[in-house]
CSV table of C-alpha atoms in Angstrom, one decimal:
chain,number,residue,atom,x,y,z
A,1,MET,CA,0.0,0.0,0.0
A,2,GLY,CA,1.4,3.4,-0.9
A,3,ILE,CA,1.9,6.2,1.6
A,4,GLN,CA,-0.5,9.0,0.8
A,5,ASP,CA,-2.4,11.7,2.8
A,6,THR,CA,-6.2,11.2,2.6
A,7,PRO,CA,-9.0,13.7,3.1
A,8,GLU,CA,-11.1,13.2,6.2
A,9,GLU,CA,-13.3,15.4,8.3
A,10,TRP,CA,-14.4,14.7,11.9
A,11,ARG,CA,-17.8,15.9,13.0
A,12,THR,CA,-17.9,19.5,14.2
A,13,VAL,CA,-20.8,20.3,16.5
A,14,ALA,CA,-20.2,24.1,16.9
A,15,THR,CA,-18.0,26.7,15.3
A,16,ALA,CA,-17.3,30.4,15.9
A,17,THR,CA,-15.0,33.1,14.4
A,18,PRO,CA,-13.7,35.2,17.3
A,19,PHE,CA,-11.3,37.2,15.1
A,20,THR,CA,-11.4,38.4,11.5
A,21,GLY,CA,-8.4,40.2,10.1
A,22,ASN,CA,-7.5,41.7,6.7
A,23,LYS,CA,-6.4,38.5,5.1
A,24,THR,CA,-6.9,35.7,7.7
A,25,SER,CA,-9.2,34.9,10.6
A,26,VAL,CA,-9.3,32.6,13.6
A,27,ARG,CA,-11.9,29.9,13.9
A,28,THR,CA,-12.9,27.9,17.0
A,29,ASP,CA,-14.4,24.5,16.3
A,30,GLU,CA,-15.8,22.0,18.8
A,31,VAL,CA,-14.8,18.6,17.3
A,32,VAL,CA,-16.0,15.1,18.2
A,33,MET,CA,-13.1,12.8,19.0
A,34,PRO,CA,-13.1,9.0,18.2
A,35,ASP,CA,-14.1,8.2,21.8
A,36,GLY,CA,-17.1,10.5,21.6
A,37,THR,CA,-15.7,13.3,23.7
A,38,THR,CA,-15.7,16.9,22.3
A,39,VAL,CA,-12.7,19.1,22.3
A,40,THR,CA,-12.1,22.7,21.2
A,41,ARG,CA,-9.6,23.5,18.3
A,42,ASP,CA,-8.5,27.0,17.5
A,43,TYR,CA,-6.8,27.6,14.1
A,44,GLN,CA,-6.0,30.3,11.6
A,45,VAL,CA,-8.1,30.3,8.4
A,46,HIS,CA,-5.8,31.2,5.5
A,47,PRO,CA,-6.6,31.8,1.8
A,48,GLY,CA,-3.6,29.8,0.6
A,49,SER,CA,-0.3,30.8,-1.0
A,50,VAL,CA,2.0,30.2,-3.8
A,51,ALA,CA,5.8,30.3,-3.9
A,52,VAL,CA,8.3,30.2,-6.7
A,53,LEU,CA,11.8,28.6,-6.8
A,54,ALA,CA,13.2,30.4,-9.8
A,55,LEU,CA,16.4,28.7,-11.1
A,56,ASP,CA,18.6,30.4,-13.6
A,57,ASP,CA,20.7,28.7,-16.3
A,58,THR,CA,23.8,28.6,-14.0
A,59,GLY,CA,22.0,26.7,-11.3
A,60,ARG,CA,21.4,29.7,-9.0
A,61,VAL,CA,18.1,30.4,-7.2
A,62,ILE,CA,16.5,33.8,-6.8
A,63,VAL,CA,16.1,34.6,-3.1
A,64,LEU,CA,15.1,37.7,-1.2
A,65,ARG,CA,15.7,38.8,2.3
A,66,GLN,CA,12.8,40.2,4.2
A,67,TYR,CA,11.9,41.2,7.8
A,68,ARG,CA,9.3,39.0,9.4
A,69,HIS,CA,8.0,40.6,12.5
A,70,PRO,CA,6.3,37.5,14.2
A,71,VAL,CA,9.7,35.7,14.4
A,72,ARG,CA,11.8,38.9,14.8
A,73,HIS,CA,14.2,37.8,12.0
A,74,ARG,CA,15.3,38.8,8.5
A,75,LEU,CA,14.7,35.7,6.6
A,76,TRP,CA,16.0,34.6,3.2
A,77,GLU,CA,13.0,33.4,1.2
A,78,ILE,CA,11.9,32.6,-2.3
A,79,PRO,CA,9.2,34.8,-4.0
A,80,ALA,CA,5.8,34.1,-2.6
A,81,GLY,CA,2.4,35.5,-1.9
A,82,LEU,CA,-1.2,35.0,-1.0
A,83,LEU,CA,-4.0,33.7,-3.2
A,84,ASP,CA,-6.0,36.9,-2.9
A,85,ILE,CA,-8.9,35.9,-5.1
A,86,PRO,CA,-11.0,32.7,-4.3
A,87,GLY,CA,-10.5,30.2,-7.0
A,88,GLU,CA,-7.5,32.1,-8.5
A,89,ASN,CA,-5.3,30.0,-10.8
A,90,PRO,CA,-2.2,29.4,-8.7
A,91,LEU,CA,0.1,29.6,-11.8
A,92,ARG,CA,-1.0,33.1,-12.6
A,93,ALA,CA,-0.6,34.1,-9.0
A,94,ALA,CA,2.9,32.7,-9.0
A,95,GLN,CA,3.8,34.5,-12.2
A,96,ARG,CA,2.5,37.7,-10.6
A,97,GLU,CA,4.6,37.2,-7.4
A,98,LEU,CA,7.8,36.5,-9.4
A,99,TYR,CA,7.2,39.7,-11.4
A,100,GLU,CA,6.4,41.9,-8.4
A,101,GLU,CA,9.1,40.6,-6.0
A,102,ALA,CA,12.0,39.9,-8.4
A,103,HIS,CA,11.0,41.6,-11.7
A,104,VAL,CA,11.5,38.3,-13.5
A,105,LYS,CA,9.5,36.1,-15.9
A,106,ALA,CA,10.0,32.4,-16.7
A,107,GLU,CA,9.1,30.3,-19.7
A,108,ASP,CA,9.1,26.8,-18.1
A,109,TRP,CA,6.9,26.1,-15.1
A,110,ARG,CA,6.4,22.9,-13.1
A,111,VAL,CA,4.8,22.1,-9.8
A,112,LEU,CA,7.6,21.3,-7.4
A,113,THR,CA,5.5,20.3,-4.4
A,114,ASP,CA,2.4,21.1,-2.4
A,115,VAL,CA,2.5,21.5,1.4
A,116,TYR,CA,0.4,22.5,4.5
A,117,THR,CA,2.7,24.8,6.3
A,118,THR,CA,1.4,24.4,9.9
A,119,PRO,CA,-1.5,21.9,9.9
A,120,GLY,CA,-1.7,21.8,13.7
A,121,GLY,CA,-2.8,25.4,13.9
A,122,CYS,CA,-3.5,26.8,10.4
A,123,ASP,CA,-5.2,25.6,7.3
A,124,GLU,CA,-2.7,27.4,4.9
A,125,ALA,CA,-1.9,25.4,1.8
A,126,VAL,CA,1.1,26.4,-0.4
A,127,ARG,CA,1.9,25.3,-3.9
A,128,ILE,CA,5.6,25.7,-4.7
A,129,PHE,CA,6.5,26.0,-8.3
A,130,LEU,CA,9.8,25.5,-10.1
A,131,ALA,CA,10.4,28.3,-12.7
A,132,ARG,CA,13.1,28.0,-15.3
A,133,GLU,CA,14.3,29.8,-18.4
A,134,ILE,CA,14.1,33.0,-16.6
A,135,SER,CA,14.7,36.5,-17.9
A,136,ALA,CA,14.1,40.1,-16.9
A,137,ALA,CA,10.4,41.1,-16.9
A,138,ASP,CA,9.2,43.7,-19.3
A,139,GLY,CA,8.2,47.2,-18.3
A,140,GLU,CA,8.8,49.1,-15.0
A,141,ARG,CA,9.5,47.4,-11.8
A,142,TYR,CA,6.5,46.9,-9.5
A,143,GLU,CA,6.4,49.5,-6.7
A,144,VAL,CA,6.7,47.8,-3.3
A,145,SER,CA,5.9,49.1,0.1
A,146,GLU,CA,6.1,48.3,3.9
A,147,GLU,CA,8.4,45.3,4.6
A,148,GLU,CA,8.9,44.6,0.9
A,149,ALA,CA,10.4,48.1,0.4
A,150,ASP,CA,13.4,47.0,2.4
A,151,MET,CA,14.0,43.6,0.6
A,152,GLU,CA,17.4,42.5,-0.7
A,153,LEU,CA,17.6,40.2,-3.7
A,154,ALA,CA,20.3,37.7,-4.5
A,155,ARG,CA,21.1,34.7,-6.7
A,156,VAL,CA,22.6,31.8,-4.7
A,157,PRO,CA,23.7,28.4,-6.0
A,158,LEU,CA,21.2,25.6,-5.2
A,159,ASP,CA,23.9,23.5,-3.5
A,160,GLU,CA,24.8,26.3,-1.2
A,161,LEU,CA,21.2,26.8,-0.2
A,162,VAL,CA,20.8,23.0,0.5
A,163,ARG,CA,23.9,23.2,2.8
A,164,ARG,CA,22.6,26.2,4.6
A,165,VAL,CA,19.2,24.7,5.2
A,166,LEU,CA,20.8,21.5,6.7
A,167,ALA,CA,23.2,23.6,8.8
A,168,GLY,CA,20.3,25.5,10.4
A,169,ASP,CA,21.2,28.8,8.8
A,170,LEU,CA,18.0,29.2,6.7
A,171,HIS,CA,14.5,28.8,8.2
A,172,ASN,CA,11.9,29.9,5.8
A,173,ASN,CA,9.5,27.0,5.2
A,174,CYS,CA,9.0,27.5,1.4
A,175,LEU,CA,12.7,28.0,0.8
A,176,ALA,CA,13.7,25.0,2.8
A,177,VAL,CA,11.0,22.7,1.3
A,178,GLY,CA,11.6,24.1,-2.2
A,179,VAL,CA,15.4,23.7,-2.4
A,180,LEU,CA,15.3,20.2,-0.8
A,181,ALA,CA,12.5,19.1,-3.1
A,182,LEU,CA,14.5,20.4,-6.2
A,183,HIS,CA,17.6,18.7,-5.0
A,184,ALA,CA,15.7,15.4,-4.6
A,185,ALA,CA,14.2,15.8,-8.1
A,186,LEU,CA,17.6,16.5,-9.7
A,187,THR,CA,19.2,13.5,-8.0
A,188,GLY,CA,16.2,11.3,-8.5
A,189,ASP,CA,13.8,11.0,-11.5
A,190,GLY,CA,14.6,14.5,-12.9
A,191,VAL,CA,12.7,17.7,-13.4
A,192,ASP,CA,10.8,16.2,-16.3
A,193,ALA,CA,9.0,13.9,-13.9
A,194,LEU,CA,7.6,16.8,-11.9
A,195,ARG,CA,3.9,17.5,-12.3
A,196,PRO,CA,2.8,20.1,-14.9
A,197,ALA,CA,2.1,23.7,-13.8
A,198,ASP,CA,-1.7,23.2,-14.1
A,199,ALA,CA,-1.8,20.0,-12.1
A,200,PRO,CA,-5.0,19.7,-9.9
A,201,TRP,CA,-4.6,21.0,-6.4
A,202,PRO,CA,-7.4,19.6,-4.2
A,203,ALA,CA,-6.4,21.8,-1.2
A,204,ARG,CA,-7.2,25.0,-3.2
A,205,PRO,CA,-9.3,24.1,-6.3
A,206,PHE,CA,-9.0,26.6,-9.1
A,207,GLU,CA,-10.3,27.4,-12.5
A,208,ALA,CA,-8.1,26.8,-15.6
């Protein structure tokens, strides 16, 4: 039998939303356990995200350094952003984020992997894309603000990022998962075995 996550939903007898923010909210559910008892589960409701591991023709990955207030760190990350529109095509969202954060476009897109970032306390689902055959985007650079106005951009060899993740020097979830997944693909079945960019995503269904 193969190892695969499967959908399942335990009975919820009551639900409330004690907090609603600009992009996310907090939900409180009363969930029936297998023994019949009821427990309370609080979690963040999230629209979902996309992230892009953009690889240039010399094997370097586009990364950016950004301040993240909840963890009080400047983190090296890969371009990423929210699915702002319900049902939005994740590929189009990823292309937008790559343009806005790195002013780059790509000709070859694949799905690298799909993850739930923190399933014990948040329902965020992220699709991480691999983008290749990259070049400078057309037109003016996107005007950024707030934390993004202070971002640094760099191109770092994939092997160096893998070493830094394993050494505990890099902590961003999407960067770590993305570079390790690409390393596994390159040393395994190859990039051509990755799913196409429009592969179904049950966690966040979308229109073609």
